[in-house]
Amino acid sequence: MEFSSKLLENAVYEMSQLPGIGKRTALRLVLHLLKQPEERTNFLSDALTKLRGEVNFCSSCHNISDTKLCEICANPNRDETLVCVVEDIRDVMAIENTSQYQGLYHVLGGKISPMEGVGPQDLNIVSLVNRVKEGVVKELIFALSSTMEGDTTNFYIYRQLEELDVTTSTIARGISVGDELEYTDEVTLGRSILNRVPFESSIKTN
């Protein structure tokens, strides 16, 4: 792809670094921005700059937040004895949209994947174990996608918690094996949480 402007080429290149954005799509987006009033581009750049420079991660659950403690963890009406373990922020949003869950969350920041060089030390697992050790959490719900990496991560965390007084469960398999949580419809996802099963049972049946 040849460009008539180095500025245009650089902008397209940076845009194409985003996931799911190829160079043709990046070019279309950049040209669209050029057609908009300059202030619209400034609003976008300001929003991204502020996001990158000022965003916080909740000190308890690692969710993205504007404050030290996210709104979910700070909500006194949430059940602090129940914690749903998810891969990333998108899964928190997906579960919240079901309006079927009133507990708290723990965002791991990924899944164990040796092929991609991601080990347990790269995830927020130590902080999860420490939360359980505090004695407030009574049940952990594993809500990772039903992939090999998700199952491996679930099992690793389960082994770390075996000696602790906490119940572990996993979402019901109303979600197809291999599906990512964020793409599951709200009704199915909500029912999967409500109909969760003991994690030990999921090990025996898998």
mmCIF file of C-alpha atoms in Angstrom:
data_model
loop_
_atom_site.group_PDB
_atom_site.id
_atom_site.type_symbol
_atom_site.label_atom_id
_atom_site.label_comp_id
_atom_site.label_asym_id
_atom_site.label_seq_id
_atom_site.Cartn_x
_atom_site.Cartn_y
_atom_site.Cartn_z
ATOM 1 C CA MET A 1 0.000 0.000 0.000
ATOM 2 C CA GLU A 2 1.581 3.257 -1.143
ATOM 3 C CA PHE A 3 0.830 6.580 0.548
ATOM 4 C CA SER A 4 1.030 10.105 -0.789
ATOM 5 C CA SER A 5 1.849 11.403 2.685
ATOM 6 C CA LYS A 6 4.255 10.178 5.343
ATOM 7 C CA LEU A 7 1.944 11.620 7.998
ATOM 8 C CA LEU A 8 -0.930 9.568 6.613
ATOM 9 C CA GLU A 9 1.240 6.459 6.448
ATOM 10 C CA ASN A 10 2.332 6.836 10.070
ATOM 11 C CA ALA A 11 -1.250 7.356 11.267
ATOM 12 C CA VAL A 12 -2.470 4.287 9.347
ATOM 13 C CA TYR A 13 0.385 2.193 10.720
ATOM 14 C CA GLU A 14 -0.392 3.130 14.329
ATOM 15 C CA MET A 15 -4.116 2.526 13.841
ATOM 16 C CA SER A 16 -3.428 -0.885 12.283
ATOM 17 C CA GLN A 17 -1.638 -1.984 15.471
ATOM 18 C CA LEU A 18 -5.027 -2.258 17.179
ATOM 19 C CA PRO A 19 -6.461 -5.805 17.347
ATOM 20 C CA GLY A 20 -8.789 -6.660 14.470
ATOM 21 C CA ILE A 21 -7.769 -3.588 12.467
ATOM 22 C CA GLY A 22 -6.061 -4.293 9.151
ATOM 23 C CA LYS A 23 -4.346 -1.631 7.051
ATOM 24 C CA ARG A 24 -7.349 -1.066 4.790
ATOM 25 C CA THR A 25 -9.661 -0.575 7.772
ATOM 26 C CA ALA A 26 -7.047 1.644 9.421
ATOM 27 C CA LEU A 27 -6.869 3.782 6.280
ATOM 28 C CA ARG A 28 -10.652 4.124 6.198
ATOM 29 C CA LEU A 29 -10.713 5.208 9.862
ATOM 30 C CA VAL A 30 -7.885 7.725 9.437
ATOM 31 C CA LEU A 31 -9.509 9.260 6.339
ATOM 32 C CA HIS A 32 -12.793 9.453 8.253
ATOM 33 C CA LEU A 33 -11.051 11.376 11.046
ATOM 34 C CA LEU A 34 -9.585 13.794 8.498
ATOM 35 C CA LYS A 35 -13.081 14.575 7.227
ATOM 36 C CA GLN A 36 -14.352 15.380 10.721
ATOM 37 C CA PRO A 37 -13.972 18.787 12.434
ATOM 38 C CA GLU A 38 -10.526 19.045 14.011
ATOM 39 C CA GLU A 39 -12.038 19.185 17.498
ATOM 40 C CA ARG A 40 -13.434 15.655 17.078
ATOM 41 C CA THR A 41 -9.920 14.313 16.548
ATOM 42 C CA ASN A 42 -8.740 16.330 19.540
ATOM 43 C CA PHE A 43 -11.529 14.877 21.696
ATOM 44 C CA LEU A 44 -10.423 11.368 20.706
ATOM 45 C CA SER A 45 -6.731 11.984 21.335
ATOM 46 C CA ASP A 46 -7.469 13.693 24.670
ATOM 47 C CA ALA A 47 -9.669 10.794 25.788
ATOM 48 C CA LEU A 48 -6.975 8.248 24.917
ATOM 49 C CA THR A 49 -4.226 10.303 26.561
ATOM 50 C CA LYS A 50 -6.247 10.676 29.774
ATOM 51 C CA LEU A 51 -7.162 6.987 29.737
ATOM 52 C CA ARG A 52 -3.525 5.964 29.444
ATOM 53 C CA GLY A 53 -2.226 8.437 31.974
ATOM 54 C CA GLU A 54 -4.956 8.547 34.619
ATOM 55 C CA VAL A 55 -6.683 5.151 34.624
ATOM 56 C CA ASN A 56 -6.458 3.053 37.785
ATOM 57 C CA PHE A 57 -6.825 -0.640 38.462
ATOM 58 C CA CYS A 58 -8.922 -1.542 41.493
ATOM 59 C CA SER A 59 -6.644 -2.437 44.408
ATOM 60 C CA SER A 60 -8.959 -5.319 45.322
ATOM 61 C CA CYS A 61 -10.234 -6.937 42.114
ATOM 62 C CA HIS A 62 -7.966 -5.382 39.408
ATOM 63 C CA ASN A 63 -10.929 -4.048 37.426
ATOM 64 C CA ILE A 64 -10.398 -0.778 35.528
ATOM 65 C CA SER A 65 -11.483 2.111 37.715
ATOM 66 C CA ASP A 66 -11.313 5.880 38.078
ATOM 67 C CA THR A 67 -10.552 5.469 41.789
ATOM 68 C CA LYS A 68 -8.412 3.210 43.990
ATOM 69 C CA LEU A 69 -11.410 0.976 44.691
ATOM 70 C CA CYS A 70 -13.844 0.309 41.826
ATOM 71 C CA GLU A 71 -17.565 1.039 42.137
ATOM 72 C CA ILE A 72 -18.427 -2.670 42.374
ATOM 73 C CA CYS A 73 -16.032 -3.387 45.252
ATOM 74 C CA ALA A 74 -17.083 -0.174 47.011
ATOM 75 C CA ASN A 75 -20.795 -1.009 46.770
ATOM 76 C CA PRO A 76 -22.008 -2.112 50.247
ATOM 77 C CA ASN A 77 -24.938 -3.955 48.659
ATOM 78 C CA ARG A 78 -22.685 -6.467 46.880
ATOM 79 C CA ASP A 79 -22.083 -9.875 48.459
ATOM 80 C CA GLU A 80 -18.427 -9.767 49.508
ATOM 81 C CA THR A 81 -18.434 -13.482 50.388
ATOM 82 C CA LEU A 82 -18.900 -14.398 46.710
ATOM 83 C CA VAL A 83 -16.146 -13.716 44.148
ATOM 84 C CA CYS A 84 -16.345 -14.447 40.422
ATOM 85 C CA VAL A 85 -12.949 -15.105 38.813
ATOM 86 C CA VAL A 86 -12.734 -13.803 35.237
ATOM 87 C CA GLU A 87 -10.054 -13.357 32.584
ATOM 88 C CA ASP A 88 -10.395 -9.642 31.862
ATOM 89 C CA ILE A 89 -12.501 -6.507 32.170
ATOM 90 C CA ARG A 90 -14.720 -7.436 29.203
ATOM 91 C CA ASP A 91 -15.962 -10.458 31.149
ATOM 92 C CA VAL A 92 -16.921 -8.274 34.111
ATOM 93 C CA MET A 93 -18.975 -6.117 31.758
ATOM 94 C CA ALA A 94 -20.619 -9.168 30.167
ATOM 95 C CA ILE A 95 -21.656 -10.631 33.536
ATOM 96 C CA GLU A 96 -22.837 -7.271 34.871
ATOM 97 C CA ASN A 97 -25.107 -6.930 31.836
ATOM 98 C CA THR A 98 -26.963 -10.091 32.899
ATOM 99 C CA SER A 99 -28.130 -8.452 36.178
ATOM 100 C CA GLN A 100 -28.013 -11.971 37.662
ATOM 101 C CA TYR A 101 -24.925 -11.625 39.826
ATOM 102 C CA GLN A 102 -24.512 -9.547 42.974
ATOM 103 C CA GLY A 103 -21.122 -10.689 44.237
ATOM 104 C CA LEU A 104 -17.653 -9.276 43.615
ATOM 105 C CA TYR A 105 -15.038 -10.070 40.949
ATOM 106 C CA HIS A 106 -11.373 -10.889 40.565
ATOM 107 C CA VAL A 107 -9.789 -10.063 37.208
ATOM 108 C CA LEU A 108 -6.833 -12.337 36.447
ATOM 109 C CA GLY A 109 -5.580 -10.355 33.461
ATOM 110 C CA GLY A 110 -5.342 -13.398 31.192
ATOM 111 C CA LYS A 111 -5.086 -17.193 31.220
ATOM 112 C CA ILE A 112 -2.178 -19.565 31.705
ATOM 113 C CA SER A 113 -0.836 -20.303 28.233
ATOM 114 C CA PRO A 114 2.662 -21.815 27.918
ATOM 115 C CA MET A 115 2.438 -21.492 24.125
ATOM 116 C CA GLU A 116 2.153 -17.709 24.503
ATOM 117 C CA GLY A 117 4.649 -17.513 27.343
ATOM 118 C CA VAL A 118 2.009 -16.691 29.976
ATOM 119 C CA GLY A 119 2.597 -18.385 33.313
ATOM 120 C CA PRO A 120 0.853 -18.154 36.711
ATOM 121 C CA GLN A 121 3.314 -15.456 37.794
ATOM 122 C CA ASP A 122 2.031 -13.216 34.995
ATOM 123 C CA LEU A 123 -1.541 -13.254 36.323
ATOM 124 C CA ASN A 124 -3.274 -11.817 39.397
ATOM 125 C CA ILE A 125 -3.362 -15.185 41.164
ATOM 126 C CA VAL A 126 -1.309 -14.388 44.277
ATOM 127 C CA SER A 127 -3.631 -11.501 45.150
ATOM 128 C CA LEU A 128 -6.628 -13.835 44.692
ATOM 129 C CA VAL A 129 -5.173 -16.395 47.095
ATOM 130 C CA ASN A 130 -4.455 -13.596 49.578
ATOM 131 C CA ARG A 131 -8.078 -12.394 49.324
ATOM 132 C CA VAL A 132 -9.281 -15.871 50.206
ATOM 133 C CA LYS A 133 -6.811 -16.139 53.099
ATOM 134 C CA GLU A 134 -8.389 -13.047 54.653
ATOM 135 C CA GLY A 135 -11.389 -15.248 55.443
ATOM 136 C CA VAL A 136 -14.211 -13.104 54.051
ATOM 137 C CA VAL A 137 -14.652 -14.950 50.735
ATOM 138 C CA LYS A 138 -16.726 -18.134 51.092
ATOM 139 C CA GLU A 139 -17.159 -19.111 47.427
ATOM 140 C CA LEU A 140 -15.155 -18.604 44.254
ATOM 141 C CA ILE A 141 -16.911 -18.959 40.906
ATOM 142 C CA PHE A 142 -14.566 -19.831 38.051
ATOM 143 C CA ALA A 143 -15.946 -17.998 35.010
ATOM 144 C CA LEU A 144 -13.126 -18.414 32.514
ATOM 145 C CA SER A 145 -13.847 -19.464 28.927
ATOM 146 C CA SER A 146 -14.134 -23.228 28.449
ATOM 147 C CA THR A 147 -10.887 -23.603 26.522
ATOM 148 C CA MET A 148 -7.808 -25.657 27.364
ATOM 149 C CA GLU A 149 -6.116 -22.510 28.708
ATOM 150 C CA GLY A 150 -9.185 -21.604 30.764
ATOM 151 C CA ASP A 151 -9.464 -25.097 32.259
ATOM 152 C CA THR A 152 -5.732 -25.163 33.018
ATOM 153 C CA THR A 153 -5.997 -21.836 34.831
ATOM 154 C CA ASN A 154 -9.039 -22.980 36.805
ATOM 155 C CA PHE A 155 -7.264 -26.140 37.916
ATOM 156 C CA TYR A 156 -4.087 -24.295 38.886
ATOM 157 C CA ILE A 157 -6.026 -21.873 41.102
ATOM 158 C CA TYR A 158 -8.048 -24.743 42.565
ATOM 159 C CA ARG A 159 -4.830 -26.483 43.625
ATOM 160 C CA GLN A 160 -3.582 -23.270 45.258
ATOM 161 C CA LEU A 161 -6.765 -23.093 47.335
ATOM 162 C CA GLU A 162 -7.152 -26.756 48.323
ATOM 163 C CA GLU A 163 -6.020 -26.188 51.914
ATOM 164 C CA LEU A 164 -8.171 -23.099 52.408
ATOM 165 C CA ASP A 165 -11.750 -22.933 53.670
ATOM 166 C CA VAL A 166 -13.482 -21.808 50.487
ATOM 167 C CA THR A 167 -16.025 -23.384 48.134
ATOM 168 C CA THR A 168 -15.071 -23.456 44.450
ATOM 169 C CA SER A 169 -17.627 -23.677 41.667
ATOM 170 C CA THR A 170 -17.667 -23.190 37.922
ATOM 171 C CA ILE A 171 -20.290 -21.748 35.613
ATOM 172 C CA ALA A 172 -22.641 -24.315 34.076
ATOM 173 C CA ARG A 173 -21.764 -25.538 30.583
ATOM 174 C CA GLY A 174 -24.671 -23.802 28.935
ATOM 175 C CA ILE A 175 -21.798 -22.021 27.240
ATOM 176 C CA SER A 176 -20.318 -24.067 24.392
ATOM 177 C CA VAL A 177 -16.829 -25.445 24.856
ATOM 178 C CA GLY A 178 -14.307 -23.066 23.305
ATOM 179 C CA ASP A 179 -16.595 -20.023 23.482
ATOM 180 C CA GLU A 180 -15.316 -16.743 24.921
ATOM 181 C CA LEU A 181 -17.437 -15.331 27.737
ATOM 182 C CA GLU A 182 -17.804 -11.854 26.258
ATOM 183 C CA TYR A 183 -19.572 -13.183 23.140
ATOM 184 C CA THR A 184 -22.149 -15.245 25.051
ATOM 185 C CA ASP A 185 -25.699 -13.890 25.109
ATOM 186 C CA GLU A 186 -26.834 -12.396 28.424
ATOM 187 C CA VAL A 187 -29.591 -14.952 29.140
ATOM 188 C CA THR A 188 -27.295 -17.957 28.672
ATOM 189 C CA LEU A 189 -24.515 -16.337 30.672
ATOM 190 C CA GLY A 190 -26.874 -15.384 33.497
ATOM 191 C CA ARG A 191 -28.278 -18.905 33.723
ATOM 192 C CA SER A 192 -24.771 -20.378 33.656
ATOM 193 C CA ILE A 193 -23.870 -18.362 36.744
ATOM 194 C CA LEU A 194 -27.087 -19.179 38.604
ATOM 195 C CA ASN A 195 -26.766 -22.894 37.753
ATOM 196 C CA ARG A 196 -23.074 -23.133 38.618
ATOM 197 C CA VAL A 197 -21.728 -26.500 39.765
ATOM 198 C CA PRO A 198 -18.993 -27.511 42.248
ATOM 199 C CA PHE A 199 -15.596 -27.312 40.570
ATOM 200 C CA GLU A 200 -14.707 -30.834 41.713
ATOM 201 C CA SER A 201 -17.632 -32.153 39.658
ATOM 202 C CA SER A 202 -16.395 -30.355 36.547
ATOM 203 C CA ILE A 203 -12.994 -32.051 36.920
ATOM 204 C CA LYS A 204 -14.584 -35.486 37.030
ATOM 205 C CA THR A 205 -16.791 -34.896 34.009
ATOM 206 C CA ASN A 206 -14.099 -33.276 31.805
#
